[in-house]
Structures are given as C-alpha cells and as structure tokens.
Amino acid sequence: MTFHTSLAIAIVTLLAIGASPDALTAQDKKAIPGDTFIPGDAFTPDTGLREIPGDTFTPMRLRQFKGQGIVTAGDLVSADPAMVGRILEIAPDRARQMQKKMRASMR
C-alpha cells in the first residue's frame, strides 16, 4: 500500500467519523426525490410546500404554485393534475400519481 492510498483511507475514515448524523441522512430525508416518497413521510394538509424536503420545489416552482394559489400540501393534492404537471414539467398522469402518494402520506 502506498503512502497516498494510506492517506486517502485515513481521510475518508476521519470524514466518516466526524460527519454529523444529520449530514449522513440528508438524502434519506428527501420527501420527493422526483415523485417518490420514502416510507414514513407524513404531511398535514397545512404543511407548506417550502417545508417539504427535497429538490422538487425549487424557488421558481414555488412562485409558480403560489401564483396559482397553491402554497400547502393540501392545496397541491387538490389541484388540477395538468397544471401541477405543467409546473413540475411532468406528464399529468405522473402528477396525479404524485398527488395520490402525497395524499396517502397525509395524517
């Protein structure tokens, strides 16, 4: 094993040990990676779209939704799938499925 390999292993080990648990599970906390939900994700109808983790609701998309009067998860699941699909740049049937999954995750 060379010095560079040993050094690389040591650095990776230190980073893994020193990383906070929150940083290690940030990907797991994504509620909407694309249009899938992680089991256990739960929302209330008044959960703001800004509060939903993930990268689906970009600032531009949040402005577009707000312009249509959609600011909460409840608003989103009740909205027209064609309009939701247009904003999220997905087909209306995929938007409808996303809304169905989100509705099932509401408590």
N, CA and C atoms as an extended XYZ file, in Angstrom:
321
Properties=species:S:1:pos:R:3:atomname:S:1:resname:S:1:resid:I:1 pbc="F F F"
N         0.849       -1.165        0.000 N   MET     1
C         0.000        0.000        0.000 CA  MET     1
C         0.903        1.239        0.000 C   MET     1
N         0.587        2.167       -0.869 N   THR     2
C         1.406        3.361       -0.965 CA  THR     2
C         0.986        4.383        0.086 C   THR     2
N         1.823        5.389        0.247 N   PHE     3
C         1.527        6.459        1.188 CA  PHE     3
C         0.231        7.171        0.793 C   PHE     3
N         0.028        7.408       -0.494 N   HIS     4
C        -1.172        8.124       -0.960 CA  HIS     4
C        -2.444        7.328       -0.672 C   HIS     4
N        -2.371        6.011       -0.849 N   THR     5
C        -3.533        5.167       -0.556 CA  THR     5
C        -3.837        5.191        0.934 C   THR     5
N        -2.810        5.080        1.752 N   SER     6
C        -3.000        5.115        3.206 CA  SER     6
C        -3.584        6.453        3.639 C   SER     6
N        -3.076        7.529        3.059 N   LEU     7
C        -3.570        8.857        3.393 CA  LEU     7
C        -5.030        9.007        2.987 C   LEU     7
N        -5.377        8.516        1.820 N   ALA     8
C        -6.762        8.600        1.353 CA  ALA     8
C        -7.697        7.824        2.273 C   ALA     8
N        -7.301        6.638        2.686 N   ILE     9
C        -8.119        5.839        3.600 CA  ILE     9
C        -8.283        6.555        4.929 C   ILE     9
N        -7.224        7.158        5.439 N   ALA    10
C        -7.282        7.886        6.712 CA  ALA    10
C        -8.224        9.082        6.611 C   ALA    10
N        -8.154        9.807        5.514 N   ILE    11
C        -9.018       10.988        5.337 CA  ILE    11
C       -10.476       10.573        5.250 C   ILE    11
N       -10.771        9.548        4.481 N   VAL    12
C       -12.151        9.068        4.351 CA  VAL    12
C       -12.676        8.594        5.697 C   VAL    12
N       -11.857        7.900        6.451 N   THR    13
C       -12.260        7.421        7.771 CA  THR    13
C       -12.564        8.589        8.700 C   THR    13
N       -11.696        9.594        8.706 N   LEU    14
C       -11.925       10.767        9.556 CA  LEU    14
C       -13.198       11.502        9.148 C   LEU    14
N       -13.432       11.642        7.879 N   LEU    15
C       -14.646       12.320        7.423 CA  LEU    15
C       -15.890       11.542        7.815 C   LEU    15
N       -15.842       10.232        7.699 N   ALA    16
C       -16.999        9.406        8.058 CA  ALA    16
C       -17.279        9.478        9.547 C   ALA    16
N       -16.228        9.467       10.356 N   ILE    17
C       -16.406        9.523       11.812 CA  ILE    17
C       -16.853       10.907       12.251 C   ILE    17
N       -16.306       11.938       11.625 N   GLY    18
C       -16.600       13.304       12.035 CA  GLY    18
C       -17.888       13.879       11.473 C   GLY    18
N       -18.497       13.213       10.511 N   ALA    19
C       -19.721       13.741        9.906 CA  ALA    19
C       -20.871       13.641       10.894 C   ALA    19
N       -21.714       14.647       10.885 N   SER    20
C       -22.866       14.618       11.782 CA  SER    20
C       -23.894       13.626       11.257 C   SER    20
N       -24.683       13.031       12.134 N   PRO    21
C       -25.722       12.097       11.684 CA  PRO    21
C       -26.715       12.768       10.735 C   PRO    21
N       -26.984       14.061       10.948 N   ASP    22
C       -27.906       14.772       10.068 CA  ASP    22
C       -27.364       14.836        8.651 C   ASP    22
N       -26.064       15.057        8.518 N   ALA    23
C       -25.468       15.133        7.186 CA  ALA    23
C       -25.510       13.783        6.496 C   ALA    23
N       -25.331       12.728        7.256 N   LEU    24
C       -25.330       11.397        6.661 CA  LEU    24
C       -26.715       10.961        6.217 C   LEU    24
N       -27.753       11.509        6.809 N   THR    25
C       -29.104       11.079        6.457 CA  THR    25
C       -29.871       12.142        5.681 C   THR    25
N       -29.188       13.168        5.211 N   ALA    26
C       -29.889       14.221        4.476 CA  ALA    26
C       -30.605       13.664        3.264 C   ALA    26
N       -29.986       12.731        2.542 N   GLN    27
C       -30.635       12.135        1.378 CA  GLN    27
C       -31.881       11.356        1.793 C   GLN    27
N       -31.813       10.698        2.949 N   ASP    28
C       -32.954        9.929        3.418 CA  ASP    28
C       -34.140       10.807        3.768 C   ASP    28
N       -33.892       12.069        4.100 N   LYS    29
C       -34.963       12.961        4.492 CA  LYS    29
C       -35.678       13.585        3.301 C   LYS    29
N       -35.182       13.330        2.103 N   LYS    30
C       -35.837       13.877        0.926 CA  LYS    30
C       -37.204       13.241        0.791 C   LYS    30
N       -38.218       14.043        0.806 N   ALA    31
C       -39.558       13.504        0.703 CA  ALA    31
C       -39.957       13.254       -0.736 C   ALA    31
N       -39.485       14.073       -1.618 N   ILE    32
C       -39.910       13.931       -3.002 CA  ILE    32
C       -38.704       13.944       -3.925 C   ILE    32
N       -37.937       12.863       -3.961 N   PRO    33
C       -36.879       12.800       -4.957 CA  PRO    33
C       -37.522       12.381       -6.274 C   PRO    33
N       -37.775       13.312       -7.128 N   GLY    34
C       -38.569       13.056       -8.326 CA  GLY    34
C       -40.020       13.050       -7.913 C   GLY    34
N       -40.645       11.882       -7.868 N   ASP    35
C       -42.033       11.838       -7.418 CA  ASP    35
C       -42.279       10.652       -6.491 C   ASP    35
N       -41.232       10.149       -5.854 N   THR    36
C       -41.408        9.023       -4.943 CA  THR    36
C       -41.263        9.481       -3.514 C   THR    36
N       -41.934        8.791       -2.624 N   PHE    37
C       -41.882        9.120       -1.213 CA  PHE    37
C       -41.133        8.038       -0.463 C   PHE    37
N       -40.457        8.435        0.574 N   ILE    38
C       -39.776        7.486        1.439 CA  ILE    38
C       -40.803        7.012        2.462 C   ILE    38
N       -40.895        5.714        2.709 N   PRO    39
C       -41.862        5.238        3.696 CA  PRO    39
C       -41.714        5.983        5.013 C   PRO    39
N       -42.824        6.361        5.577 N   GLY    40
C       -42.801        7.078        6.838 CA  GLY    40
C       -42.947        8.579        6.678 C   GLY    40
N       -42.772        9.105        5.457 N   ASP    41
C       -43.005       10.524        5.243 CA  ASP    41
C       -44.468       10.814        5.529 C   ASP    41
N       -44.727       11.858        6.268 N   ALA    42
C       -46.109       12.218        6.567 CA  ALA    42
C       -46.228       13.728        6.545 C   ALA    42
N       -47.334       14.188        6.002 N   PHE    43
C       -47.595       15.614        5.908 CA  PHE    43
C       -48.991       15.889        6.431 C   PHE    43
N       -49.212       17.109        6.856 N   THR    44
C       -50.567       17.543        7.167 CA  THR    44
C       -51.015       18.398        5.986 C   THR    44
N       -52.316       18.567        5.809 N   PRO    45
C       -52.776       19.392        4.694 CA  PRO    45
C       -52.250       20.825        4.735 C   PRO    45
N       -51.911       21.312        5.922 N   ASP    46
C       -51.420       22.688        6.002 CA  ASP    46
C       -49.894       22.792        6.014 C   ASP    46
N       -49.191       21.691        5.708 N   THR    47
C       -47.735       21.742        5.557 CA  THR    47
C       -47.407       22.584        4.333 C   THR    47
N       -46.598       23.607        4.522 N   GLY    48
C       -46.211       24.466        3.409 CA  GLY    48
C       -45.316       23.735        2.432 C   GLY    48
N       -45.463       24.037        1.149 N   LEU    49
C       -44.608       23.406        0.150 CA  LEU    49
C       -43.140       23.692        0.430 C   LEU    49
N       -42.846       24.870        0.987 N   ARG    50
C       -41.462       25.226        1.320 CA  ARG    50
C       -40.885       24.307        2.394 C   ARG    50
N       -41.748       23.716        3.221 N   GLU    51
C       -41.304       22.875        4.325 CA  GLU    51
C       -41.038       21.436        3.909 C   GLU    51
N       -41.427       21.065        2.711 N   ILE    52
C       -41.250       19.693        2.251 CA  ILE    52
C       -39.817       19.529        1.771 C   ILE    52
N       -39.069       18.598        2.393 N   PRO    53
C       -37.678       18.420        1.993 CA  PRO    53
C       -37.576       17.857        0.581 C   PRO    53
N       -36.450       18.070       -0.017 N   GLY    54
C       -36.228       17.590       -1.369 CA  GLY    54
C       -35.934       18.738       -2.307 C   GLY    54
N       -35.696       18.419       -3.546 N   ASP    55
C       -35.338       19.449       -4.505 CA  ASP    55
C       -36.378       19.644       -5.597 C   ASP    55
N       -37.551       19.068       -5.436 N   THR    56
C       -38.605       19.210       -6.436 CA  THR    56
C       -39.175       20.614       -6.453 C   THR    56
N       -39.357       21.190       -5.268 N   PHE    57
C       -39.983       22.509       -5.174 CA  PHE    57
C       -38.914       23.595       -5.150 C   PHE    57
N       -38.426       23.920       -6.327 N   THR    58
C       -37.423       24.974       -6.480 CA  THR    58
C       -38.083       26.323       -6.232 C   THR    58
N       -37.309       27.369       -5.978 N   PRO    59
C       -37.907       28.689       -5.775 CA  PRO    59
C       -38.797       29.120       -6.949 C   PRO    59
N       -38.384       28.804       -8.167 N   MET    60
C       -39.204       29.181       -9.322 CA  MET    60
C       -40.532       28.420       -9.313 C   MET    60
N       -40.487       27.141       -9.012 N   ARG    61
C       -41.717       26.351       -8.973 CA  ARG    61
C       -42.612       26.796       -7.821 C   ARG    61
N       -42.010       27.138       -6.682 N   LEU    62
C       -42.809       27.630       -5.559 CA  LEU    62
C       -43.539       28.911       -5.949 C   LEU    62
N       -42.865       29.802       -6.697 N   ARG    63
C       -43.532       31.038       -7.155 CA  ARG    63
C       -44.669       30.711       -8.114 C   ARG    63
N       -44.443       29.740       -9.006 N   GLN    64
C       -45.497       29.362       -9.947 CA  GLN    64
C       -46.695       28.771       -9.207 C   GLN    64
N       -46.435       27.906       -8.242 N   PHE    65
C       -47.530       27.342       -7.457 CA  PHE    65
C       -48.264       28.436       -6.694 C   PHE    65
N       -47.513       29.337       -6.075 N   LYS    66
C       -48.144       30.415       -5.313 CA  LYS    66
C       -49.018       31.270       -6.224 C   LYS    66
N       -48.566       31.501       -7.446 N   GLY    67
C       -49.362       32.260       -8.410 CA  GLY    67
C       -50.682       31.579       -8.740 C   GLY    67
N       -50.734       30.275       -8.553 N   GLN    68
C       -51.963       29.510       -8.787 CA  GLN    68
C       -52.738       29.282       -7.485 C   GLN    68
N       -52.266       29.883       -6.376 N   GLY    69
C       -52.941       29.736       -5.090 CA  GLY    69
C       -52.595       28.446       -4.362 C   GLY    69
N       -51.510       27.813       -4.744 N   ILE    70
C       -51.097       26.545       -4.134 CA  ILE    70
C       -49.883       26.814       -3.251 C   ILE    70
N       -50.089       26.778       -1.938 N   VAL    71
C       -48.988       27.042       -1.007 CA  VAL    71
C       -48.817       25.941        0.032 C   VAL    71
N       -49.774       25.013        0.128 N   THR    72
C       -49.683       23.934        1.111 CA  THR    72
C       -49.801       22.586        0.418 C   THR    72
N       -49.466       21.539        1.162 N   ALA    73
C       -49.589       20.180        0.631 CA  ALA    73
C       -51.045       19.870        0.303 C   ALA    73
N       -51.961       20.351        1.127 N   GLY    74
C       -53.386       20.150        0.863 CA  GLY    74
C       -53.820       20.808       -0.434 C   GLY    74
N       -53.311       22.016       -0.687 N   ASP    75
C       -53.609       22.695       -1.947 CA  ASP    75
C       -53.083       21.884       -3.125 C   ASP    75
N       -51.887       21.344       -2.965 N   LEU    76
C       -51.244       20.616       -4.060 CA  LEU    76
C       -52.010       19.348       -4.421 C   LEU    76
N       -52.441       18.578       -3.427 N   VAL    77
C       -53.133       17.323       -3.741 CA  VAL    77
C       -54.531       17.576       -4.305 C   VAL    77
N       -55.067       18.765       -4.083 N   SER    78
C       -56.392       19.100       -4.602 CA  SER    78
C       -56.345       19.806       -5.948 C   SER    78
N       -55.163       20.184       -6.391 N   ALA    79
C       -55.010       20.964       -7.619 CA  ALA    79
C       -55.196       20.081       -8.860 C   ALA    79
N       -55.440       20.735       -9.966 N   ASP    80
C       -55.581       20.071      -11.252 CA  ASP    80
C       -54.255       19.404      -11.638 C   ASP    80
N       -54.256       18.091      -11.892 N   PRO    81
C       -53.009       17.389      -12.235 CA  PRO    81
C       -52.322       17.945      -13.489 C   PRO    81
N       -53.101       18.441      -14.430 N   ALA    82
C       -52.494       19.002      -15.645 CA  ALA    82
C       -51.675       20.243      -15.303 C   ALA    82
N       -52.207       21.086      -14.418 N   MET    83
C       -51.484       22.290      -14.016 CA  MET    83
C       -50.260       21.944      -13.172 C   MET    83
N       -50.413       20.980      -12.256 N   VAL    84
C       -49.283       20.535      -11.435 CA  VAL    84
C       -48.198       19.948      -12.333 C   VAL    84
N       -48.597       19.126      -13.284 N   GLY    85
C       -47.649       18.542      -14.221 CA  GLY    85
C       -46.919       19.591      -15.046 C   GLY    85
N       -47.648       20.619      -15.462 N   ARG    86
C       -47.031       21.697      -16.245 CA  ARG    86
C       -45.959       22.407      -15.429 C   ARG    86
N       -46.250       22.702      -14.173 N   ILE    87
C       -45.284       23.402      -13.324 CA  ILE    87
C       -44.089       22.514      -13.006 C   ILE    87
N       -44.337       21.238      -12.713 N   LEU    88
C       -43.252       20.318      -12.360 CA  LEU    88
C       -42.572       19.716      -13.586 C   LEU    88
N       -43.095       20.046      -14.762 N   GLU    89
C       -42.554       19.551      -16.030 CA  GLU    89
C       -42.598       18.036      -16.102 C   GLU    89
N       -43.759       17.483      -15.717 N   ILE    90
C       -44.005       16.045      -15.818 CA  ILE    90
C       -45.375       15.851      -16.455 C   ILE    90
N       -45.640       14.644      -16.901 N   ALA    91
C       -46.931       14.332      -17.516 CA  ALA    91
C       -48.038       14.413      -16.467 C   ALA    91
N       -49.249       14.798      -16.876 N   PRO    92
C       -50.356       14.889      -15.921 CA  PRO    92
C       -50.630       13.591      -15.161 C   PRO    92
N       -50.469       12.431      -15.817 N   ASP    93
C       -50.708       11.173      -15.101 CA  ASP    93
C       -49.659       10.929      -14.020 C   ASP    93
N       -48.415       11.351      -14.268 N   ARG    94
C       -47.383       11.260      -13.216 CA  ARG    94
C       -47.695       12.227      -12.087 C   ARG    94
N       -48.192       13.417      -12.432 N   ALA    95
C       -48.573       14.389      -11.407 CA  ALA    95
C       -49.714       13.832      -10.561 C   ALA    95
N       -50.676       13.189      -11.209 N   ARG    96
C       -51.804       12.598      -10.493 CA  ARG    96
C       -51.305       11.512       -9.535 C   ARG    96
N       -50.363       10.686       -9.977 N   GLN    97
C       -49.808        9.645       -9.111 CA  GLN    97
C       -49.043       10.251       -7.937 C   GLN    97
N       -48.286       11.332       -8.203 N   MET    98
C       -47.567       12.007       -7.134 CA  MET    98
C       -48.564       12.558       -6.108 C   MET    98
N       -49.654       13.159       -6.601 N   GLN    99
C       -50.673       13.694       -5.700 CA  GLN    99
C       -51.303       12.570       -4.874 C   GLN    99
N       -51.546       11.434       -5.502 N   LYS   100
C       -52.138       10.297       -4.797 CA  LYS   100
C       -51.208        9.807       -3.687 C   LYS   100
N       -49.909        9.700       -3.988 N   LYS   101
C       -48.945        9.267       -2.970 CA  LYS   101
C       -48.858       10.284       -1.829 C   LYS   101
N       -48.884       11.557       -2.201 N   MET   102
C       -48.806       12.601       -1.178 CA  MET   102
C       -50.069       12.575       -0.304 C   MET   102
N       -51.224       12.389       -0.919 N   ARG   103
C       -52.481       12.326       -0.166 CA  ARG   103
C       -52.452       11.137        0.800 C   ARG   103
N       -51.907       10.007        0.359 N   ALA   104
C       -51.808        8.824        1.220 CA  ALA   104
C       -50.856        9.052        2.387 C   ALA   104
N       -49.903        9.969        2.229 N   SER   105
C       -48.928       10.252        3.283 CA  SER   105
C       -49.426       11.289        4.275 C   SER   105
N       -50.582       11.866        4.026 N   MET   106
C       -51.107       12.902        4.938 CA  MET   106
C       -51.735       12.261        6.154 C   MET   106
N       -51.557       12.957        7.268 N   ARG   107
C       -52.180       12.474        8.505 CA  ARG   107
C       -53.197       13.465        8.975 C   ARG   107
